[in-house]
mmCIF file of C-alpha atoms in Angstrom:
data_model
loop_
_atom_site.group_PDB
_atom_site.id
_atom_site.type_symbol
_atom_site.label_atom_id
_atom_site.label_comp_id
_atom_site.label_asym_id
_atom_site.label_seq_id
_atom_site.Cartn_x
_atom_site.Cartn_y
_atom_site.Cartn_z
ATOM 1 C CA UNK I 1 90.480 86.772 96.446
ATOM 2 C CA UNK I 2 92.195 87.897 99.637
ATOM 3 C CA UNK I 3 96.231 88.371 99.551
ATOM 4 C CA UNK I 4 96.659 87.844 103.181
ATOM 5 C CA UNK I 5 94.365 85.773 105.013
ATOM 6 C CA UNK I 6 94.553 85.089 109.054
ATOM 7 C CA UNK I 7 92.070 83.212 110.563
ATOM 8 C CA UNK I 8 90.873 83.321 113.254
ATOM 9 C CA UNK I 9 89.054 86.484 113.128
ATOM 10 C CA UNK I 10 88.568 86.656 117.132
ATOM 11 C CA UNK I 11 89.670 84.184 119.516
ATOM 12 C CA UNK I 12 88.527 84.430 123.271
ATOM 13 C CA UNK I 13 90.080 81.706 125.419
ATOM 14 C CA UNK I 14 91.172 81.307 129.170
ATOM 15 C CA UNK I 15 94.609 81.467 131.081
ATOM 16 C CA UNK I 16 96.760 78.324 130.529
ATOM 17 C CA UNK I 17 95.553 77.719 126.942
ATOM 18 C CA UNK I 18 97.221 77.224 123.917
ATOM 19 C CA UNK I 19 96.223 78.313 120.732
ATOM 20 C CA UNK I 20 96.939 78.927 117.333
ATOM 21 C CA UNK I 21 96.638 81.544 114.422
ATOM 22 C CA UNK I 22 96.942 80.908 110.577
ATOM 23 C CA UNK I 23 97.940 83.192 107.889
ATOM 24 C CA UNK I 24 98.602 82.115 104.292
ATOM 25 C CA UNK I 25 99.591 84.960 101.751
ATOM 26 C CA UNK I 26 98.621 83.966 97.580
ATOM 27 C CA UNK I 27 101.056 86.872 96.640
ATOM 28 C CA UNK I 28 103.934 84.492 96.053
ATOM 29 C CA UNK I 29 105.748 86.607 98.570
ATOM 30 C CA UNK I 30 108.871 85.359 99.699
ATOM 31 C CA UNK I 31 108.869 86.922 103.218
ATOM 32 C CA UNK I 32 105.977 86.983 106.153
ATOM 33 C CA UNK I 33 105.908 87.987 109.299
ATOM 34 C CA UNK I 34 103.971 88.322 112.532
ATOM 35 C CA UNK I 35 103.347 91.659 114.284
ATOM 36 C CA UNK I 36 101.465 92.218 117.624
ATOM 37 C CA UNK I 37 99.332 95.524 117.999
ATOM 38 C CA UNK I 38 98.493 96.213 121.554
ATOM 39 C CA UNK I 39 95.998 98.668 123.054
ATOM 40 C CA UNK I 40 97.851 101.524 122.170
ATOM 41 C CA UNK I 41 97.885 100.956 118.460
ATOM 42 C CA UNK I 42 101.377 100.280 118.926
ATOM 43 C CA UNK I 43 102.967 98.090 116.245
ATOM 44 C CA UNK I 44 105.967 95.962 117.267
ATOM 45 C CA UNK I 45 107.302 93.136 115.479
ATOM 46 C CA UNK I 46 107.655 89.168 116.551
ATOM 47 C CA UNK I 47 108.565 87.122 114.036
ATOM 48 C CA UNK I 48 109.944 86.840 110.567
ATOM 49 C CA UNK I 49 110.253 83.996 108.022
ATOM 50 C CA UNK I 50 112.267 84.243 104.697
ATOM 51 C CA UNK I 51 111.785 81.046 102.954
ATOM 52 C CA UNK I 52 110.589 79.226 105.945
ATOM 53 C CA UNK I 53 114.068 80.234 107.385
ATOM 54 C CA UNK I 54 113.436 82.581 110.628
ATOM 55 C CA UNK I 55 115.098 85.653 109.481
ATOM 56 C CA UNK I 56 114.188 88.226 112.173
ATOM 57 C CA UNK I 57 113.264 86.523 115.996
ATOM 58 C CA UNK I 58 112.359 90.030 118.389
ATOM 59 C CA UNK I 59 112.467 89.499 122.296
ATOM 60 C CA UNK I 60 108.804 87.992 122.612
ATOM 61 C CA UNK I 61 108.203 84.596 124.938
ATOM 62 C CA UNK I 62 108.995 81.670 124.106
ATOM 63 C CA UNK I 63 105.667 80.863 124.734
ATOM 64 C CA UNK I 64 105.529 82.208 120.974
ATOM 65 C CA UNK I 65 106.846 79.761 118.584
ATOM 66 C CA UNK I 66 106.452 80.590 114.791
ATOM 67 C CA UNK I 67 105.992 77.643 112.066
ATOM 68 C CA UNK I 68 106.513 78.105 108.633
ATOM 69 C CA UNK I 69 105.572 75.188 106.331
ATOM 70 C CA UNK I 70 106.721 76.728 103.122
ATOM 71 C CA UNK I 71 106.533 80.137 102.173
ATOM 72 C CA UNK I 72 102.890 80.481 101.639
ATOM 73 C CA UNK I 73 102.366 80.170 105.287
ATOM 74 C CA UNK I 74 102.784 81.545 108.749
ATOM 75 C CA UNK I 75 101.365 80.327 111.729
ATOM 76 C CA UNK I 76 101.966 81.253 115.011
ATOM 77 C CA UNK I 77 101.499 79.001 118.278
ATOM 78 C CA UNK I 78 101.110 79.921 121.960
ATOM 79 C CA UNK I 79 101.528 77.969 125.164
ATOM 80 C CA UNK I 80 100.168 79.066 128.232
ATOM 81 C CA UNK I 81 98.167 81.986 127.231
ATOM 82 C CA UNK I 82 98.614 84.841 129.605
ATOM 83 C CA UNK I 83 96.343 88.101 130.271
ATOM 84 C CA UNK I 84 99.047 90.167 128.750
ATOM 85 C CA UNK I 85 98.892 88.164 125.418
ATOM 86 C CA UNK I 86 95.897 90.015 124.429
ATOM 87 C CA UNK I 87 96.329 92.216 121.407
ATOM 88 C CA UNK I 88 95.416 92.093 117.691
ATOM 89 C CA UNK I 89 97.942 89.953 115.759
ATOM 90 C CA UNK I 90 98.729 90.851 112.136
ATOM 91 C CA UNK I 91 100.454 88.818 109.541
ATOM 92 C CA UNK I 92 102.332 90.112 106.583
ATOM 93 C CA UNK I 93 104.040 89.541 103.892
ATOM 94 C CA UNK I 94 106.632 91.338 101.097
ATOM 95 C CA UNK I 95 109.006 90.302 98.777
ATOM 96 C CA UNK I 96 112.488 90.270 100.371
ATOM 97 C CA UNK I 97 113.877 91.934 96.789
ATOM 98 C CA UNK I 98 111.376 94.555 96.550
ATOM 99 C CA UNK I 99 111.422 96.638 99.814
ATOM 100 C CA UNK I 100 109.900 99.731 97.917
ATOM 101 C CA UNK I 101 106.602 97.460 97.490
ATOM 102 C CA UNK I 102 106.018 97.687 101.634
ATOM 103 C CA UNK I 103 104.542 94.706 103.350
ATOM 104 C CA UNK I 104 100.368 93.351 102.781
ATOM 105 C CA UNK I 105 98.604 92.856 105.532
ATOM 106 C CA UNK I 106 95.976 90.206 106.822
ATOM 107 C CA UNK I 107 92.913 91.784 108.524
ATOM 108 C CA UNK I 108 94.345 90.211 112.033
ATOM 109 C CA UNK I 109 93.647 87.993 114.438
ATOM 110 C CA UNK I 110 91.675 89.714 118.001
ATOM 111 C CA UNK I 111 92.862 87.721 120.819
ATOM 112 C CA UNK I 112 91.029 87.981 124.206
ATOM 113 C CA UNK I 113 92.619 86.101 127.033
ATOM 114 C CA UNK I 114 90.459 86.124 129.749
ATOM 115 C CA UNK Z 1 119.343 101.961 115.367
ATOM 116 C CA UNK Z 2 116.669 103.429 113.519
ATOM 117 C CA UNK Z 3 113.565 104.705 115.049
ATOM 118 C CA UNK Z 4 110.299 106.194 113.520
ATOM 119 C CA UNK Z 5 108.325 109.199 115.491
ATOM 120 C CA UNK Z 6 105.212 110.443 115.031
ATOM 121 C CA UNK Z 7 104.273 114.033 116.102
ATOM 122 C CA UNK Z 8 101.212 113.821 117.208
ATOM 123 C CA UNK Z 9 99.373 110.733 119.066
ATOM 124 C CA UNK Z 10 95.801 112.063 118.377
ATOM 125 C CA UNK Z 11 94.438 114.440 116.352
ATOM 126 C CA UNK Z 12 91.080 116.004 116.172
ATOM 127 C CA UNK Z 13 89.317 118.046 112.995
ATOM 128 C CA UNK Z 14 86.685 119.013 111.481
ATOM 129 C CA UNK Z 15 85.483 118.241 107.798
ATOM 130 C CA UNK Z 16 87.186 120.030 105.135
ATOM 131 C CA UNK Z 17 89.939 121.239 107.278
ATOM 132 C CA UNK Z 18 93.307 120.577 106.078
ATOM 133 C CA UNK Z 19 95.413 118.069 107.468
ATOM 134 C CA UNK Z 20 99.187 117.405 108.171
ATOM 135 C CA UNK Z 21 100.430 114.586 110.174
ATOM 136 C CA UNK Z 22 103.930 114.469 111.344
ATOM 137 C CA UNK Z 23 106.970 111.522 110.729
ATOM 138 C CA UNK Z 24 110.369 111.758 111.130
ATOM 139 C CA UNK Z 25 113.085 108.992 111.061
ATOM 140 C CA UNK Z 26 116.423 108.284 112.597
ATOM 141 C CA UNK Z 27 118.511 106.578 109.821
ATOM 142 C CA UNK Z 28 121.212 108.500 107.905
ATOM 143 C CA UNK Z 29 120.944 105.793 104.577
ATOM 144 C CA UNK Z 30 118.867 105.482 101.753
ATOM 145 C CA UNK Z 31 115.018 104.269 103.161
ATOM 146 C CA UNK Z 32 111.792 103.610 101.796
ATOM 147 C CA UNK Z 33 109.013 105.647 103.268
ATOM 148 C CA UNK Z 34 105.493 104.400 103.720
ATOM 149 C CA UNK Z 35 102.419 105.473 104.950
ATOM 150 C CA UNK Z 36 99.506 102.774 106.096
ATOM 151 C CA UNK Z 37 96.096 103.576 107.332
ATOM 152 C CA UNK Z 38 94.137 101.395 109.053
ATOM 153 C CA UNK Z 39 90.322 102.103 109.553
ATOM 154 C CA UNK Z 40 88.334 101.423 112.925
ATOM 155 C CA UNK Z 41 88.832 97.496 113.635
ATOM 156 C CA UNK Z 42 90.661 96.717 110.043
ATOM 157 C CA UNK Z 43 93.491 95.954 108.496
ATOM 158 C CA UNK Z 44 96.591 97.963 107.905
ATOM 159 C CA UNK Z 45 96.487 99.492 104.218
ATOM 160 C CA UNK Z 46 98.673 101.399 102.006
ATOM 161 C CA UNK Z 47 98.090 105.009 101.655
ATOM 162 C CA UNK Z 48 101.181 106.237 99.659
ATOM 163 C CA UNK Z 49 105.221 105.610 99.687
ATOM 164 C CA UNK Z 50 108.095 106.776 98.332
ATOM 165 C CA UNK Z 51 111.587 105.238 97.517
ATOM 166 C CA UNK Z 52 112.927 107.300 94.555
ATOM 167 C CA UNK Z 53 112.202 110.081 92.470
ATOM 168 C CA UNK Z 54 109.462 113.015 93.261
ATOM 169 C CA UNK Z 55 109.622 113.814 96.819
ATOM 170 C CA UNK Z 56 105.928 114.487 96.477
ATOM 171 C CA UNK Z 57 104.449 111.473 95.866
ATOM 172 C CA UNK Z 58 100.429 110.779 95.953
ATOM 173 C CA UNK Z 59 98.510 108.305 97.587
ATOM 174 C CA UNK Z 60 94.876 107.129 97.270
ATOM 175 C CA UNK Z 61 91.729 109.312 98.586
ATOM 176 C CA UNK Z 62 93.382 112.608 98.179
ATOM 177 C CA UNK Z 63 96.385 111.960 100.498
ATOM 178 C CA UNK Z 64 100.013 113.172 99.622
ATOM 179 C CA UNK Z 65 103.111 113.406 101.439
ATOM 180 C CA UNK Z 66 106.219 115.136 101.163
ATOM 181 C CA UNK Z 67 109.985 113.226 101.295
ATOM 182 C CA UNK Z 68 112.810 115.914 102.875
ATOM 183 C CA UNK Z 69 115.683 114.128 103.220
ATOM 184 C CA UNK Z 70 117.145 117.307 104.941
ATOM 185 C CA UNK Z 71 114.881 117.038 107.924
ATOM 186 C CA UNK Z 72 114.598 113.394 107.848
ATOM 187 C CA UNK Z 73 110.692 113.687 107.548
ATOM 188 C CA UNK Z 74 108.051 112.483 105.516
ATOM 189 C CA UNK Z 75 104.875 113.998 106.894
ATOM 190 C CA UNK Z 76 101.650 113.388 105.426
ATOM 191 C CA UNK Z 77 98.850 115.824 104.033
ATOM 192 C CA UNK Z 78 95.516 116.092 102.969
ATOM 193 C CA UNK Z 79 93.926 119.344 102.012
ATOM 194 C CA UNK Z 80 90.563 118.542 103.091
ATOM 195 C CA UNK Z 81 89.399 115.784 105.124
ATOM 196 C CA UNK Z 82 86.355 113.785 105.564
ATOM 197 C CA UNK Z 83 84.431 111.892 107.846
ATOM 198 C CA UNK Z 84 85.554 108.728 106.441
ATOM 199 C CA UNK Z 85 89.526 109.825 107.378
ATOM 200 C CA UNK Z 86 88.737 108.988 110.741
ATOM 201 C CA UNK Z 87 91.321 106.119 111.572
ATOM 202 C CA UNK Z 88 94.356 105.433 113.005
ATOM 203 C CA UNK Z 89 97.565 106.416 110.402
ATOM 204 C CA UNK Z 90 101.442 104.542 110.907
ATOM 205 C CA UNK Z 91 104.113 105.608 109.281
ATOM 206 C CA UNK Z 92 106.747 103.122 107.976
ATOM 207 C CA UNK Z 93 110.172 102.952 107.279
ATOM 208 C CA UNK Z 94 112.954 100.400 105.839
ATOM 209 C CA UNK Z 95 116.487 100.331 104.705
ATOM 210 C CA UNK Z 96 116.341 100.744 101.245
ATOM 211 C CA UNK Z 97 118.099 97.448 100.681
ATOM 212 C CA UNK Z 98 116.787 95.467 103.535
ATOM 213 C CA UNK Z 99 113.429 94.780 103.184
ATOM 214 C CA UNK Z 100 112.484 92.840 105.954
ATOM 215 C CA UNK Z 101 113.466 96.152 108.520
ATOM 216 C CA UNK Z 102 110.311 97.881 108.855
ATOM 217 C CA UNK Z 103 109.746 100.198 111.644
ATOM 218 C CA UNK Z 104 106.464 101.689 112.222
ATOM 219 C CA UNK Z 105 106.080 105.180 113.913
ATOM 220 C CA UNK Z 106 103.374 104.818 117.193
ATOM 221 C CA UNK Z 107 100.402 106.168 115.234
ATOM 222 C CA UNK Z 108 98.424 108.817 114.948
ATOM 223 C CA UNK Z 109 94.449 108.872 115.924
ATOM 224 C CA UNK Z 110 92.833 111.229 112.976
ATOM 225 C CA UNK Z 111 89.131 111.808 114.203
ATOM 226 C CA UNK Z 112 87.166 113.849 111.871
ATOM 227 C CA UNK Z 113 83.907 115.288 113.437
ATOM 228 C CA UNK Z 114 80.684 115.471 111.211
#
């Protein structure tokens, strides 16, 4: 039964596109977030969600917009794909209370923007 | 602010050599320490953390790591590695009573040769 779970998997698409990744969390974890990991392993954050309130909002795009339904999910949307946007997305999630627990990770989200 | 650094960005071994990866951290407060591993084209995972008590705390698959407040570092050891350690290793930090600040270190690239 997966904690974290992003889907898609891989997503190829062109230029100009918009498209969307899903993550839902079954930890009843009261915090998610979105990181991007680009070519260089590098781990930076985007977005974070507390509640469905946006709790941490890093300089990305706003091509990037974040929607939280309720805390159980995370999904990110992007307008107008761009070369640049490609990178393997991660979501996460922790409990807000509990920072010695660290975050859970989905298995992310490959994006190709071709 | 705080910042996370990583010693090395690639290291190379061979099996059963011992192994010691590098992290140190800018932030003069109380933190949670974390190390995740994350294996060719998965997920990030937990390998070990620490937030109280022994400074020498131990992970999963023979991994420890050692907390020194003194030098700010948190560097990671195992005393014989495997094939199978091959992947890419973050550490992780966050403000001991904020749990949603989590900064990740750059990586380092552990490949074990056969």
């Amino acid at each position: 039964d997966t904690a974290v779970s992003q889907t898609p998997k891989y997503l190829v698409t062109q230029m100009g596109n918009d498209k969307s990744i899903k993550c839902e969390q079954n930890l009843g974890h009261d915090t998610m977030y979105w990181y991007k990991q680009d070519s260089k392993k590098f781990l930076k954050i985007m977005f974070s969600y507390n509640n469905k309130e946006l709790i941490i909002n890093e300089t990305v795009p706003n091509r990037f917009s974040p929607k939280s339904p309720d805390k159980a999910h995370l999904n990110l949307h992007i307008n107008s794909l761009e070369l640049g946007d490609s990178a393997v997305y991660f979501c996460a999630s922790s409990q807000l209370d509990r920072p010695n627990y660290g975050y859970t990770f989905g298995s992310g989200t490959r994006l190709t923007v071709v | 602010a705080q910042s996370v650094s990583q010693h090395n960005h690639h290291v190379i071994l061979s099996e059963a050599a011992s192994l010691e990866l590098g992290c140190n951290y800018s932030y003069g407060g109380t933190v949670n320490l974390f190390w995740y591993v994350q294996y060719p084209g998965q997920h990030l995972q937990l390998l070990l953390k620490y937030f109280s008590g022994d400074p020498l705390v131990k992970g999963i698959k023979g991994f420890e790591a050692e907390f020194i407040k003194s030098k700010f570092s948190f560097n990671l050891r195992k005393p014989s590695v495997q094939w199978s350690d091959t992947a890419e290793y973050f550490c992780a930090v966050n403000l001991h009573n904020y749990g949603q600040n989590f900064v990740f270190g750059p990586g380092t690239r552990l490949s074990v040769l056969p």
